[in-house]
Coordinates of C-alpha atoms in Angstrom, one line a residue:
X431 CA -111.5 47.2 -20.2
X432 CA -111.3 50.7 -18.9
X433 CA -110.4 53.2 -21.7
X434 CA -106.8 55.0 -21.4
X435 CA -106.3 58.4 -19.6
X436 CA -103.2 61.1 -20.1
X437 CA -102.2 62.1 -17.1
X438 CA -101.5 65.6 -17.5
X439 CA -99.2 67.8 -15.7
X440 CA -98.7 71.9 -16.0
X441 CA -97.7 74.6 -13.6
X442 CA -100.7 76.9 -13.0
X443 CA -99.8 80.1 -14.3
X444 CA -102.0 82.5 -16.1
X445 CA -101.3 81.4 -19.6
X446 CA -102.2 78.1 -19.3
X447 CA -105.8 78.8 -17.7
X448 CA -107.3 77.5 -21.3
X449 CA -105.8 74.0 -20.6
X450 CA -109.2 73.0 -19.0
X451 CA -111.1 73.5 -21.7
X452 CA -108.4 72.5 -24.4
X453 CA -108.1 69.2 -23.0
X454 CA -112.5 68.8 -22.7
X455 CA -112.8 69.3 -25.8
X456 CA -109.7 67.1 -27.0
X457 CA -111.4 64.4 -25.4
X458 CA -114.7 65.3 -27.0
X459 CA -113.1 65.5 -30.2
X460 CA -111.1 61.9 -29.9
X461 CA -112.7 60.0 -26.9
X462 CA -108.9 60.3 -25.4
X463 CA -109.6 60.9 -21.7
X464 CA -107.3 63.1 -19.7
X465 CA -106.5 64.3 -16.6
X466 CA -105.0 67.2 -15.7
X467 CA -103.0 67.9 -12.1
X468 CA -101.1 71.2 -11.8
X469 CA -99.7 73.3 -9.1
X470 CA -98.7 76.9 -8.4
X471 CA -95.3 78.1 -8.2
X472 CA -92.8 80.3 -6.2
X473 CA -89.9 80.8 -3.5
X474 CA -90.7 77.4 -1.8
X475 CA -93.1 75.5 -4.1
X476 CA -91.3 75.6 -7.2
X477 CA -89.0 72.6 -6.3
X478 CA -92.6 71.0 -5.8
X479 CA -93.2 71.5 -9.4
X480 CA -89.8 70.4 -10.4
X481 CA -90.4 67.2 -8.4
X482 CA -93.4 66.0 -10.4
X483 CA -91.0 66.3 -13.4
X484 CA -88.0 64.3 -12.0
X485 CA -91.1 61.4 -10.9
X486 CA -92.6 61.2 -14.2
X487 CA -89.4 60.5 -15.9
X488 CA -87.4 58.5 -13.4
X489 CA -90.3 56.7 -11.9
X490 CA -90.9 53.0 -13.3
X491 CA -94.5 53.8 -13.1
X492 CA -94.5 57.2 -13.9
X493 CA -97.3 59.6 -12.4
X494 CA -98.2 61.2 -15.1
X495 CA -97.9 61.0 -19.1
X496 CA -97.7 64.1 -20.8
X497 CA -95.4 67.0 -19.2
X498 CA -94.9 70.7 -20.0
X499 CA -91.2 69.7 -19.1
X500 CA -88.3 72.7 -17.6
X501 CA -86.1 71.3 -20.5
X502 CA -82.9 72.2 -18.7
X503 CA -83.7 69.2 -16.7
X504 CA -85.9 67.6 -20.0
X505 CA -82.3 67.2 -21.7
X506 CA -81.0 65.0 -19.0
X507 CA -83.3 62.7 -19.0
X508 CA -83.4 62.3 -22.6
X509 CA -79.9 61.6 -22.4
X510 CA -80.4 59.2 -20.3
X511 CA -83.0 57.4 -22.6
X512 CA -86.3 58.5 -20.3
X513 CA -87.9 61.1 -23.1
X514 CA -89.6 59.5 -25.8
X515 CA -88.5 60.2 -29.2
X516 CA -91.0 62.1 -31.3
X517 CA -89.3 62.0 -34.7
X518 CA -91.1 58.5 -36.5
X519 CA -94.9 60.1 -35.2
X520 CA -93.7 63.9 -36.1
X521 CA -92.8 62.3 -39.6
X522 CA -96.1 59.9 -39.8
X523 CA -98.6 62.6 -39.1
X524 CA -96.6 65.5 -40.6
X525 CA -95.8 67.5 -37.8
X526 CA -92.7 69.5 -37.9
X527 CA -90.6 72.4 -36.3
X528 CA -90.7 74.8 -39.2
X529 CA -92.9 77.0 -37.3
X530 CA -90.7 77.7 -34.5
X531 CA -87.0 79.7 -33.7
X532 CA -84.0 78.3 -34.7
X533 CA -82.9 78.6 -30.6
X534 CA -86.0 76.6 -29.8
X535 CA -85.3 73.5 -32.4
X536 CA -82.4 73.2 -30.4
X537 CA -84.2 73.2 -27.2
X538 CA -85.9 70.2 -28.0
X539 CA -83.2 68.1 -30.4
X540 CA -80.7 65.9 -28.4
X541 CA -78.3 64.2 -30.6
X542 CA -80.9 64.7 -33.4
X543 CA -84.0 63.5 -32.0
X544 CA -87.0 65.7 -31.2
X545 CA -87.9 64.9 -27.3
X546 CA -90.5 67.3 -27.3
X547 CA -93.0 70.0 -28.7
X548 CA -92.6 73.5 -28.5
X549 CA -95.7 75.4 -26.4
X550 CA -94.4 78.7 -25.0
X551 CA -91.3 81.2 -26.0
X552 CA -90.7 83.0 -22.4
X553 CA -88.1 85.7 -22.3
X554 CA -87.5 88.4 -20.0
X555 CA -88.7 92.3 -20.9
X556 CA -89.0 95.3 -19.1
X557 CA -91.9 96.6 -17.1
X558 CA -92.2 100.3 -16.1
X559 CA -94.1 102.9 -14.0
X560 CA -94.5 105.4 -17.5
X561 CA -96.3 108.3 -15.5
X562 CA -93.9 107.9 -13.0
X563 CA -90.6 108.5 -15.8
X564 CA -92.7 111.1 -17.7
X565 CA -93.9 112.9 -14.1
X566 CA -89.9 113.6 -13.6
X567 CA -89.0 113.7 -17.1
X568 CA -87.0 110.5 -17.4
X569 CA -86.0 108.5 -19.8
X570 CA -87.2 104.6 -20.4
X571 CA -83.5 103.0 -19.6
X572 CA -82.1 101.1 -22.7
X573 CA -79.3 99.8 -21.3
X574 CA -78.3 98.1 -17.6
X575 CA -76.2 100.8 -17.0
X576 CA -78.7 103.2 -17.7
X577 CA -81.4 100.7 -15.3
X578 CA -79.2 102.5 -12.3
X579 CA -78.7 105.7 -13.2
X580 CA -82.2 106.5 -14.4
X581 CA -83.2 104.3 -10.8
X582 CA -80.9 106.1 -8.8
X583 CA -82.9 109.5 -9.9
X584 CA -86.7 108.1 -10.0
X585 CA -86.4 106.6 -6.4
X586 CA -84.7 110.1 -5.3
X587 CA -88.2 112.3 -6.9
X588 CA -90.4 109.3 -5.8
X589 CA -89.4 109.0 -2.0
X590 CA -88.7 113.1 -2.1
X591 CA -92.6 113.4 -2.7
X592 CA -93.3 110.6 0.3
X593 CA -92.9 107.4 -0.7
X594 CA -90.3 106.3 1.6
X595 CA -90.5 102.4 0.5
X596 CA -90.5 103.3 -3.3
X597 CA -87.6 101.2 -5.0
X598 CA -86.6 102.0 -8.8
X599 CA -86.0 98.3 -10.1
X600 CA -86.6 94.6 -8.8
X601 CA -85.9 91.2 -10.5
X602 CA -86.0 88.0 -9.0
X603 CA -83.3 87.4 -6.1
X604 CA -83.9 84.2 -4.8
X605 CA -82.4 81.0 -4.6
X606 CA -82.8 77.5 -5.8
X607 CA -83.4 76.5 -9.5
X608 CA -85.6 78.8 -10.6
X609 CA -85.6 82.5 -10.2
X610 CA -82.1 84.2 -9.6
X611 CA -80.4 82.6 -12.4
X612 CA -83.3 83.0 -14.8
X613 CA -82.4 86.6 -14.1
X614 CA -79.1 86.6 -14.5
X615 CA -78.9 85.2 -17.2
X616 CA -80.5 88.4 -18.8
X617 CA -77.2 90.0 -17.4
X618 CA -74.4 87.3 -18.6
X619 CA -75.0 87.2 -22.5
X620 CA -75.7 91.0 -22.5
X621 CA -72.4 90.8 -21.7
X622 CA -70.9 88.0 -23.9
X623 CA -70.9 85.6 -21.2
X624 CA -71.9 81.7 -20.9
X625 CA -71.9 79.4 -17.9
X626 CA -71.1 76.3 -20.2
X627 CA -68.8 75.0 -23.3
X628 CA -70.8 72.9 -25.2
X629 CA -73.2 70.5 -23.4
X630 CA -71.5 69.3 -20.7
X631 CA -67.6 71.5 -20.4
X632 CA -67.8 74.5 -18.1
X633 CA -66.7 78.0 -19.3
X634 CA -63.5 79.6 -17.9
X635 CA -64.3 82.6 -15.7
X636 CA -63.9 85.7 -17.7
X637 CA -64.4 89.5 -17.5
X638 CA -67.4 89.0 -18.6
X639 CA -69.0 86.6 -16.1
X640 CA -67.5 89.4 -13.6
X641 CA -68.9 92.2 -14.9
X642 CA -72.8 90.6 -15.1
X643 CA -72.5 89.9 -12.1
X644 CA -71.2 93.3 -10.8
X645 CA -74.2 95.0 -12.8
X646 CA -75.9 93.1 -11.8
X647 CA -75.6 93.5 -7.9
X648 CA -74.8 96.9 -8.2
X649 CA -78.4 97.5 -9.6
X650 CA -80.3 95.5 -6.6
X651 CA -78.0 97.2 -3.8
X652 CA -78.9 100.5 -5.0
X653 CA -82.4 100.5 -6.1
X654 CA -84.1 97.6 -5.7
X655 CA -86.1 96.6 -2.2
X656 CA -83.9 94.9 0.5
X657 CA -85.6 91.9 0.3
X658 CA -84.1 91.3 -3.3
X659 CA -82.7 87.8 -1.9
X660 CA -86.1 86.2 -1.3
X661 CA -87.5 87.3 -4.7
X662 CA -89.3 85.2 -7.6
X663 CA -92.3 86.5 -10.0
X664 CA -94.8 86.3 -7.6
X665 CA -93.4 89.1 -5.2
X666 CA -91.8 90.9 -7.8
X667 CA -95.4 91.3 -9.4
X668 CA -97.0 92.0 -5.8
X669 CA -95.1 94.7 -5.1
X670 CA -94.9 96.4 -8.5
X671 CA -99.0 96.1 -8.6
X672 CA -98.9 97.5 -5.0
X673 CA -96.5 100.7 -6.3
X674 CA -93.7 99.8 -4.1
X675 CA -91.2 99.3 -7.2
X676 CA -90.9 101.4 -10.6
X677 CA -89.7 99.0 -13.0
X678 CA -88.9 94.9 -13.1
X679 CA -87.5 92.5 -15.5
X680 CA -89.6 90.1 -15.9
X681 CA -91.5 87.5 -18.6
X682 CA -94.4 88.8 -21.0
X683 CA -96.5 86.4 -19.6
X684 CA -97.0 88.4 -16.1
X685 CA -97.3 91.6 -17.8
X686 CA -100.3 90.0 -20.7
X687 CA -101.9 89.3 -17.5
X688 CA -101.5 92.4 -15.5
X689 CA -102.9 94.3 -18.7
X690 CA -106.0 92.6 -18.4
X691 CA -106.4 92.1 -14.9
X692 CA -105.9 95.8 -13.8
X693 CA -106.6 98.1 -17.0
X694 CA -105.9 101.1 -14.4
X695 CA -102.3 100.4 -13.8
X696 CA -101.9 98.9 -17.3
X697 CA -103.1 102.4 -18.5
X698 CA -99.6 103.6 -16.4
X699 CA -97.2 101.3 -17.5
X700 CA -95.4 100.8 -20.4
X701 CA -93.5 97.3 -22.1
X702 CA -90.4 97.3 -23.7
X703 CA -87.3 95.3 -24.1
X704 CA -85.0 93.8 -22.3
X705 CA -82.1 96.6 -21.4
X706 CA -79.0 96.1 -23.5
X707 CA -75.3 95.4 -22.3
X708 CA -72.0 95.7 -24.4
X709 CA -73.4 92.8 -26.6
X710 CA -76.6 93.6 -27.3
X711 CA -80.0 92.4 -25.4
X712 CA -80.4 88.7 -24.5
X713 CA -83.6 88.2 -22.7
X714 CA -83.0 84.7 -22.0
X715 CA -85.1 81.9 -23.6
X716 CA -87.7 79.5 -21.0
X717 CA -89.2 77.0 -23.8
X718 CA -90.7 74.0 -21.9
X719 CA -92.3 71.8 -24.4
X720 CA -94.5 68.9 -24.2
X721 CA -92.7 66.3 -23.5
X722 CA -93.9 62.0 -22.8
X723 CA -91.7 59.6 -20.2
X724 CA -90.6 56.7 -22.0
X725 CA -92.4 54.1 -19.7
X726 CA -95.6 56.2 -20.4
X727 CA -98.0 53.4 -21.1
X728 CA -100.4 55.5 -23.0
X729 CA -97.8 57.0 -25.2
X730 CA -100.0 57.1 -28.7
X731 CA -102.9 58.6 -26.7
X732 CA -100.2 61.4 -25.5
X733 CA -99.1 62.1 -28.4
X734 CA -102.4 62.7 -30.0
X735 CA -102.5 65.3 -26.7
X736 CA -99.5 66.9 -27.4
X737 CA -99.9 67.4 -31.1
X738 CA -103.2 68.9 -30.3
X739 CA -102.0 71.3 -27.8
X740 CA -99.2 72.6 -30.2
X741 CA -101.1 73.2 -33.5
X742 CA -101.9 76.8 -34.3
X743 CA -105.4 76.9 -34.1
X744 CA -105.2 75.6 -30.3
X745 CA -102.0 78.2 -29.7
X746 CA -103.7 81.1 -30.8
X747 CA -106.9 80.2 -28.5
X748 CA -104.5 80.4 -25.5
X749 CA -103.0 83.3 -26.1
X750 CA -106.7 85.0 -26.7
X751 CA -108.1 83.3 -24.1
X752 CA -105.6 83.6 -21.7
X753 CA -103.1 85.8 -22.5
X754 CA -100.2 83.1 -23.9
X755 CA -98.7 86.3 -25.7
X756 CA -95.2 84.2 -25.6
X757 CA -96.6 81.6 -27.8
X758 CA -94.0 79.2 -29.5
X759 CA -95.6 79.2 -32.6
X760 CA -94.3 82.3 -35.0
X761 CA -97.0 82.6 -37.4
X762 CA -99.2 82.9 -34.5
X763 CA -96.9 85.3 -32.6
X764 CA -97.2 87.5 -36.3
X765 CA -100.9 86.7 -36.7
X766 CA -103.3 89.5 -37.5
X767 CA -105.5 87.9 -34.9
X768 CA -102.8 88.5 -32.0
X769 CA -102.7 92.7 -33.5
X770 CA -106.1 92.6 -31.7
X771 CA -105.6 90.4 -29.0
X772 CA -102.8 92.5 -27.1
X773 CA -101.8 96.4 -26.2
X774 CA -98.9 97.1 -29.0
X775 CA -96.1 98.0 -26.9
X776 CA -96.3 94.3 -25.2
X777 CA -97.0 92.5 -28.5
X778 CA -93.7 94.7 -30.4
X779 CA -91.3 93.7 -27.6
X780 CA -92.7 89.9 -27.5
X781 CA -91.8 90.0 -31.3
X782 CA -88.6 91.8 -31.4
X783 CA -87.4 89.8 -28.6
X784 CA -88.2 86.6 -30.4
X785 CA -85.1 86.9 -32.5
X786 CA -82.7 87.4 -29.7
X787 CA -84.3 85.1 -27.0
X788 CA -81.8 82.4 -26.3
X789 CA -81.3 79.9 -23.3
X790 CA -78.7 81.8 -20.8
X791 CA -79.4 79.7 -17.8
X792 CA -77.1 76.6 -18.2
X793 CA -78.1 74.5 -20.6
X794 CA -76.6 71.6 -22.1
X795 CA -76.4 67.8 -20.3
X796 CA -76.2 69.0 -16.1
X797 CA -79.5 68.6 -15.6
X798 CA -81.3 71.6 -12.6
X799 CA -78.4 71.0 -10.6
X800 CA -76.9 73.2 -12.7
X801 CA -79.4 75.9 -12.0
X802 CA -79.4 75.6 -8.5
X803 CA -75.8 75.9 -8.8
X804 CA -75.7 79.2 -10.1
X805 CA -78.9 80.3 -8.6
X806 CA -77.9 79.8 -5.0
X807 CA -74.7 81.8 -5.3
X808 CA -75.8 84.7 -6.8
X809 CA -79.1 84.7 -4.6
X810 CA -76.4 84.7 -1.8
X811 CA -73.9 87.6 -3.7
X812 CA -77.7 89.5 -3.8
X813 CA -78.0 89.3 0.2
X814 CA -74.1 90.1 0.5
X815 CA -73.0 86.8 2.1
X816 CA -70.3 86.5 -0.8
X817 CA -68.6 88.9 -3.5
X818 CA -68.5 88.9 -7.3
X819 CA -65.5 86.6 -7.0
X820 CA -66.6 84.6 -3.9
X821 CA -70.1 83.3 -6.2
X822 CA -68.3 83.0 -9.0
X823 CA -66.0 80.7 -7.7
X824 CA -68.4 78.9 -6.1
X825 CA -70.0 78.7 -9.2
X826 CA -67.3 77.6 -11.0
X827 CA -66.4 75.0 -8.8
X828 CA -69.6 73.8 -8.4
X829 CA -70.7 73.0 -12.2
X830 CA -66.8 71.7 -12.7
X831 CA -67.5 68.8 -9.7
X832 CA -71.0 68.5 -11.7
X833 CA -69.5 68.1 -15.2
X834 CA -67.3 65.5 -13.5
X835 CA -69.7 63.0 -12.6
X836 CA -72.2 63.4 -15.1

């Protein structure tokens, strides 16, 4: 009889590089085999990604067995009885969620049951050109308001001394599920606004949807590139490595990486929070844990994976290894070891942001319709095909029909 394998599935971004070798010497270590299949993602390959999700928890034979899951769509399908429970084995072998935010316990608890285990804390922070703001004496913007005026004069000094295509600021713009409303979500809690009531009721439009939504496009349509629209991380890291943009909001993961990959430029940037609005900064919350289909049929052998890939020890390889500065686990976030692992400004934002990350996309019991919902209207407000109240009406109606028929 041919010994199980745990089909393995991960997006290939730079954190999870060590996932190779974590999973050789899992199976070294138990005589688990595993198998790993992961793919890279952008504008157009990310609803690839999302695809391999909806299979392995929808399919009857599902493709694969253990899943670093998007849990805005990881909560539909556990209620919809497709996510294995973790609770009795988390109780059995003494694994618990003590370790972790209070935000991310709720991530992963539907209706009391744990459906998955924490791996990564991803929130959004601030990247900037430092020799470019201390060249023209300017300050490191604290604020989204201040994102604009301190853009409008760094792209004025920047272009006066040649550089014609030099933008201040750029986010991600794009459509679809998974780039314009991760960013603005940044936006809509900084300003005391939700998309949803609850798990499933949608939020009355209020001031405060309308004004993050206004700060928001007024920031892109005065100094950011004017291919904003077609923006996720991938271009948004291009052209900030290629000098065409001063400063981005974007995850700690990117930057870890660019830190390491290009010393030179590291050397002339700087890291810091999120920018705040009239309630506070909210840097948004991505937590995808590991996560097993129901119809799994190798579901003690995933387990063991997944408990494995979650413990400290394993955590605080990753992020040495490969940069996983956004680690889930907080006594590995706080670690000694990580003081020595990362440049201080990144690792200080990473942990201050820890205690006001929270999930501003729209999270509750809609499932990535939800996301695509809000992300293609205000990737379409960003190329000026419809106003503040156009997309937010859109919006509105749009989750309201979803709401309806979930």
């Amino acid at each position: 009889m041919a010994r199980p394998v745990v089909r393995v599935y991960q997006e290939d971004w730079w954190p999870f590089q060590n996932l190779p070798q974590a999973l050789r010497t899992f199976t070294e270590r138990t005589g688990i085999a595993t198998e790993l299949s992961w793919d890279k993602v952008g504008v157009g390959s990310i609803e690839a990604m999302f695809e391999h999700m909806v299979h392995s928890f929808t399919d009857h034979d599902p493709p694969y067995d253990l899943v670093c899951t998007d849990e805005v769509m990881l909560r539909r399908f556990a209620v919809e009885g497709r996510v294995l429970p973790l609770d009795d084995r988390m109780a059995r072998d003494g694994v618990t969620l003590d370790d972790v935010t209070a935000e991310t316990r709720r991530v992963v608890t539907v209706d009391g049951a744990v459906i998955g285990l924490p791996c990564i804390n991803v929130c959004n922070l601030l990247l900037y050109r430092r020799d470019l703001l201390e060249r023209y004496s300017l300050p490191v913007p604290q604020s989204w308001d201040a994102v604009k005026t301190v853009g409008l004069e760094l792209q004025a000094a920047v272009r006066r001394d040649g550089a014609d295509d030099f933008h201040a600021f750029a986010t991600r713009g794009a459509g679809g599920g998974g780039h314009a409303v991760w960013s603005i979500g940044s936006f809509l809690g900084a300003y005391g606004g939700r998309w949803l009531d609850g798990e499933r009721s949608v939020a009355p439009l209020s001031d405060a949807h309308r004004a993050a939504l206004a700060t928001y496009l007024d920031i892109l349509h005065s100094v950011a590139p004017p291919d904003q629209g077609s923006m996720s991380f991938v271009e948004l890291m291009r052209d900030y490595r290629k000098g065409r943009v001063g400063m981005i909001v974007e995850v700690g993961m990117e930057y870890a990486h660019l830190l390491r990959d290009d010393p030179e430029l590291g050397e002339r940037s700087g890291v810091a929070m999120v920018p705040a609005g009239p309630f506070g900064r909210r840097p948004n919350l991505y937590a995808p844990p590991w996560s097993i289909p129901v119809r799994s049929k190798v579901k003690d052998e995933a387990w063991e994976l997944a408990r494995y890939l979650v413990s400290p020890a394993q955590l605080f390889e990753d992020g040495v290894v490969s940069g996983a500065v956004e680690t889930s686990s907080l006594s590995v976030l706080y670690s000694a070891g990580f003081d020595g692992a990362f440049r201080a400004d990144l690792l200080s934002a990473v942990r201050a942001s820890r205690a006001v990350a929270f999930e501003e996309r729209p999270f509750g019991r809609l499932g990535m319709e939800a996301n695509v919902i809000v992300g293609q209207a205000v990737s379409d407000a960003v190329d000026r095909r419809l106003g503040v109240d156009e997309a937010l009406a859109r919006i509105h109606a749009g989750l309201g029909a979803l709401a309806a028929s979930a």
